[in-house]
mmCIF file with all atom_site columns, C-alpha atoms in Angstrom:
data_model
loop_
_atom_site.group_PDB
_atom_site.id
_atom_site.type_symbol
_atom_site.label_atom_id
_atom_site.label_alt_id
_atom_site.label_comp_id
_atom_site.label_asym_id
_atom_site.label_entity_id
_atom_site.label_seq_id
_atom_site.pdbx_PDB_ins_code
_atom_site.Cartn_x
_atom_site.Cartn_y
_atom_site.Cartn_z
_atom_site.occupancy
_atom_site.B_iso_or_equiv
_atom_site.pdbx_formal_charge
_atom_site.auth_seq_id
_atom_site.auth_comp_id
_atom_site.auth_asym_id
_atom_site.auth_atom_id
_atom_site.pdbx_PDB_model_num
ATOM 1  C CA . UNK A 1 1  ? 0.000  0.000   0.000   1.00 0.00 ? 1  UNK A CA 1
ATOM 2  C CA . UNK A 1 2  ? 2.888  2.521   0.777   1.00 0.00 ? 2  UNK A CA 1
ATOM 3  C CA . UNK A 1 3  ? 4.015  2.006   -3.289  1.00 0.00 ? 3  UNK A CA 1
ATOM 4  C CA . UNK A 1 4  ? 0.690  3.539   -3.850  1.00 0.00 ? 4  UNK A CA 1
ATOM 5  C CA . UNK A 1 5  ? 1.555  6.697   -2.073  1.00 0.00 ? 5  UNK A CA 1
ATOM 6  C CA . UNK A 1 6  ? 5.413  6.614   -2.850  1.00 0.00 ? 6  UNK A CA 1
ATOM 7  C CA . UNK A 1 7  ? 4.299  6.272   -6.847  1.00 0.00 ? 7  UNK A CA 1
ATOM 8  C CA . UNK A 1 8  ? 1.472  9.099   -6.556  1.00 0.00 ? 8  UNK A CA 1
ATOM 9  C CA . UNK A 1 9  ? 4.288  12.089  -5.555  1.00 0.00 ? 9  UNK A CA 1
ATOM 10 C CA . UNK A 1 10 ? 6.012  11.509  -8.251  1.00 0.00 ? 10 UNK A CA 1
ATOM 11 C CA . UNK A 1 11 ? 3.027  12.944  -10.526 1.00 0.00 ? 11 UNK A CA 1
ATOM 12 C CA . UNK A 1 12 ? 3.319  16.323  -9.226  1.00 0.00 ? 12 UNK A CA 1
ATOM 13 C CA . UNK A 1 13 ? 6.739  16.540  -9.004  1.00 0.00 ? 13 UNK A CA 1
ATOM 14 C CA . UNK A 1 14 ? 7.738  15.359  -12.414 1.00 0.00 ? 14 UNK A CA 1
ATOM 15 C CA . UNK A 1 15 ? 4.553  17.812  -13.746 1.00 0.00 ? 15 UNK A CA 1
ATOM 16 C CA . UNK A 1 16 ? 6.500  20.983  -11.692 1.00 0.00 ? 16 UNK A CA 1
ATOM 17 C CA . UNK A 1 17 ? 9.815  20.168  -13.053 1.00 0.00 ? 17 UNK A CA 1
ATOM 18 C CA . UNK A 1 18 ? 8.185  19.829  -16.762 1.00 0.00 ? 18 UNK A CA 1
ATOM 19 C CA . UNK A 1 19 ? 6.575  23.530  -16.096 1.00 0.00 ? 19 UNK A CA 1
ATOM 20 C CA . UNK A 1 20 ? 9.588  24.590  -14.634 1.00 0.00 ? 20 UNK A CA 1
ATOM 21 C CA . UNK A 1 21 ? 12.512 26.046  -16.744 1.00 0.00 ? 21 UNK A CA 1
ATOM 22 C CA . UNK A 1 22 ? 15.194 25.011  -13.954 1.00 0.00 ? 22 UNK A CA 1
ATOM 23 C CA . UNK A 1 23 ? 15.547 21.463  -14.491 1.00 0.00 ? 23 UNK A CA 1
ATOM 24 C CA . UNK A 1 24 ? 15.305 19.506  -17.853 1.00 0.00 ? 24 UNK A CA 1
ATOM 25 C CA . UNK A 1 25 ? 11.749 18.492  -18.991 1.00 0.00 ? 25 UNK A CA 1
ATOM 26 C CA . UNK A 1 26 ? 12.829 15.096  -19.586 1.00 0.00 ? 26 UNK A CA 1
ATOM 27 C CA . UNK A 1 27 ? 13.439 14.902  -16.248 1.00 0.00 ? 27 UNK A CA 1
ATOM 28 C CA . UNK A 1 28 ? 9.613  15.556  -15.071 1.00 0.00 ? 28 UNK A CA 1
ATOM 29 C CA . UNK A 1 29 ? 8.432  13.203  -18.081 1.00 0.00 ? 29 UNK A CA 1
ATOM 30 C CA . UNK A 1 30 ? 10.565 10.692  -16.860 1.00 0.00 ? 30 UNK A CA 1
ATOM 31 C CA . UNK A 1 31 ? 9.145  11.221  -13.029 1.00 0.00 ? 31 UNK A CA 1
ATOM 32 C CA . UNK A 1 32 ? 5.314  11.305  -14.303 1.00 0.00 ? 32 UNK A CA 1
ATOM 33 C CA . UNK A 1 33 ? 6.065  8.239   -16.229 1.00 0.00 ? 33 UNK A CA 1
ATOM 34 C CA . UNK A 1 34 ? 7.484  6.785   -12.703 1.00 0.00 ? 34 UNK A CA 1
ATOM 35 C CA . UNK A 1 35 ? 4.158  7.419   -11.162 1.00 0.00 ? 35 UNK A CA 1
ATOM 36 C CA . UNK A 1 36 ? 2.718  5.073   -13.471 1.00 0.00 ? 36 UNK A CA 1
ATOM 37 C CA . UNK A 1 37 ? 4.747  2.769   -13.277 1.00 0.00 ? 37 UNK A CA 1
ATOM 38 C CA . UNK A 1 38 ? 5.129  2.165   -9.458  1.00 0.00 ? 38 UNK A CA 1
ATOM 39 C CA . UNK A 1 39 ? 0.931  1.846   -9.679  1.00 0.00 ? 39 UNK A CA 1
ATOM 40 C CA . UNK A 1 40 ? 0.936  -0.415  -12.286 1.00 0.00 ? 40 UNK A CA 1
ATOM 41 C CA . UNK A 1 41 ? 3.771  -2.549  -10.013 1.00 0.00 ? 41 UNK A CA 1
ATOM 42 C CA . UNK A 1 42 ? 1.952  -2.227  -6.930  1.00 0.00 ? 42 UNK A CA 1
ATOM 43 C CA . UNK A 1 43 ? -0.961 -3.613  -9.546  1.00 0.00 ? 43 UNK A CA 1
ATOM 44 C CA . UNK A 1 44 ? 0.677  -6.421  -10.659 1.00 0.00 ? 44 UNK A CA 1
ATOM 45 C CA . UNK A 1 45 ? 1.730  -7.790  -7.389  1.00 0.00 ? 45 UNK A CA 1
ATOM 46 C CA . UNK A 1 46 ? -1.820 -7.554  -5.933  1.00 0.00 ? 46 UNK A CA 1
ATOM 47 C CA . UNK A 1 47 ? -3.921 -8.854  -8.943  1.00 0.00 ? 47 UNK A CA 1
ATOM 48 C CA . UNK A 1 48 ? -1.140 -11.624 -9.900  1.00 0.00 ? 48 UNK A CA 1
ATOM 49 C CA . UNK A 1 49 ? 0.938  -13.969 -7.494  1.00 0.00 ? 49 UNK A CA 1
ATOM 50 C CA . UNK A 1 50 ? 3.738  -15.072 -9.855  1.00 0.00 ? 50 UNK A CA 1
ATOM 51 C CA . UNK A 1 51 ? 4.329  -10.887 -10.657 1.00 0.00 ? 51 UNK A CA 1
ATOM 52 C CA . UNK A 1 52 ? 7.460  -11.086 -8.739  1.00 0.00 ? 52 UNK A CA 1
ATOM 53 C CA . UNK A 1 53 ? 8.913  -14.114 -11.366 1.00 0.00 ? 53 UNK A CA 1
ATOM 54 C CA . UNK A 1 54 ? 7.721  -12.893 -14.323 1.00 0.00 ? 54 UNK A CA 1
ATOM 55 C CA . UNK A 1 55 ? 10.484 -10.363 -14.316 1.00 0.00 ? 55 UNK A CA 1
ATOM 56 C CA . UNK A 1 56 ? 9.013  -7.552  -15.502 1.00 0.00 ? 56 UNK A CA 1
ATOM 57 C CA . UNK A 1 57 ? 9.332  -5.155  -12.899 1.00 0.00 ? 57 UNK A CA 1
ATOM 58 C CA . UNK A 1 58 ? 12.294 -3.885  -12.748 1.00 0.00 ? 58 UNK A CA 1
ATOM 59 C CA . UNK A 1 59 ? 11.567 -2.820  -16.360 1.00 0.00 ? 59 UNK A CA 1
ATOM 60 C CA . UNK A 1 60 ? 8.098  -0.630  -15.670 1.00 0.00 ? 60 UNK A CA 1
ATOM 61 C CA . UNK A 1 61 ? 10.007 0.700   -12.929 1.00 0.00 ? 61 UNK A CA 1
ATOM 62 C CA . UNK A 1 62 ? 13.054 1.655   -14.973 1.00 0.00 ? 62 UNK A CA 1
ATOM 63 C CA . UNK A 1 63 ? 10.871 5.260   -15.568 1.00 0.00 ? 63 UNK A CA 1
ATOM 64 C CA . UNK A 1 64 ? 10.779 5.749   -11.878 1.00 0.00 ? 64 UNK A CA 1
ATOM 65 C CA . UNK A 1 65 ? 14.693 5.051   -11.552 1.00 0.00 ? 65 UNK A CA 1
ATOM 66 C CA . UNK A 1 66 ? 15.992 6.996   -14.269 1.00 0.00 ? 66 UNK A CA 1
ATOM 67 C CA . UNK A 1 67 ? 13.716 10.302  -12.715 1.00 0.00 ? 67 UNK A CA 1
ATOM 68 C CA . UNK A 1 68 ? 14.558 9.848   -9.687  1.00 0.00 ? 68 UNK A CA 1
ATOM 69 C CA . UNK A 1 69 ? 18.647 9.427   -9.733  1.00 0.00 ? 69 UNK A CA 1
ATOM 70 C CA . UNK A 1 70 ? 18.351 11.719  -12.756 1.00 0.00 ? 70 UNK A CA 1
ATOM 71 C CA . UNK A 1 71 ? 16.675 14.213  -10.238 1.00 0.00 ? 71 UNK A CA 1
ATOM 72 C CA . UNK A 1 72 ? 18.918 13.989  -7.782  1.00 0.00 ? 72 UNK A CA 1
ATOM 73 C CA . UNK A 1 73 ? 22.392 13.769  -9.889  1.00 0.00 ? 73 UNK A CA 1
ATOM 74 C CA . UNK A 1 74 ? 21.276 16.912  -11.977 1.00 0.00 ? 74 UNK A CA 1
ATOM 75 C CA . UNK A 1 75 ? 20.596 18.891  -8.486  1.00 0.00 ? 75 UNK A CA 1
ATOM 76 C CA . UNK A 1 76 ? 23.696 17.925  -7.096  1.00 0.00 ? 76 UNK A CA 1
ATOM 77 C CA . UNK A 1 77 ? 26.288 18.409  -9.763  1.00 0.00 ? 77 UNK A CA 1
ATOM 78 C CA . UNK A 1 78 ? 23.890 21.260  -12.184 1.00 0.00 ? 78 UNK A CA 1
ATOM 79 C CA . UNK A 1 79 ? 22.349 22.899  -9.005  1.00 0.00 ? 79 UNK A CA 1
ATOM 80 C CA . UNK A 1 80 ? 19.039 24.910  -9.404  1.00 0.00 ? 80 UNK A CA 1
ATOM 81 C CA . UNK A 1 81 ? 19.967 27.587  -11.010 1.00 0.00 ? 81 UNK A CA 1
ATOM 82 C CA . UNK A 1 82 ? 18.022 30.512  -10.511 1.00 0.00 ? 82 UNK A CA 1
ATOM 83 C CA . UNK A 1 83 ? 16.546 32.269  -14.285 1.00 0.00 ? 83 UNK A CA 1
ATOM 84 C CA . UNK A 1 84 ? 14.632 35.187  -12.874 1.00 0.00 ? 84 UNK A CA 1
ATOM 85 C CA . UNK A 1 85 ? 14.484 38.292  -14.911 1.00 0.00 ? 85 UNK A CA 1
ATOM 86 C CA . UNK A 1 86 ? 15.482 40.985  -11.977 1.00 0.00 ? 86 UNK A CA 1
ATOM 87 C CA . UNK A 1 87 ? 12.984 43.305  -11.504 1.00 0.00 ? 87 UNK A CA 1
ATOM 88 C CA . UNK A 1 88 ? 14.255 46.866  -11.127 1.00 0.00 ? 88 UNK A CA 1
#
């Protein structure tokens, strides 16, 4: 139940970063597409009980992954930085 919630953050998140100019928009696709996929995960496991062995999860979460770490590496080594027009 907690993949529900951890997958639904993503959503708003990725669609900020898309709307936002400070971070690349592929980023914020790749985070929306991570919402997705942790629901459709937390789906599998709960309507089937061989999900885990089919093997396909850690592909539909491969969105999620590359958004996330993506997120974070471009923060740390990129930074935010700021594109304001100053207003005089």
């Amino acid at each position: 139940m907690v993949q529900v919630f951890w997958g639904l953050w993503l959503f708003p998140l990725g669609y900020l970063i898309f709307k936002s100019a400070i971070i690349p928009k592929f980023l914020g696709i790749l985070l929306m597409l991570g919402c997705v996929s942790y629901l459709i995960n937390f789906l599998g496991n709960a309507l089937f009980s061989n999900y885990a062995d089919l093997g396909i999860s850690s592909f539909v979460r491969l969105p999620a992954t590359l958004g996330e770490i993506g997120t974070c590496l471009w923060l740390l080594i990129m930074g935010a930085k700021n594109n304001a027009i100053s207003v005089e």
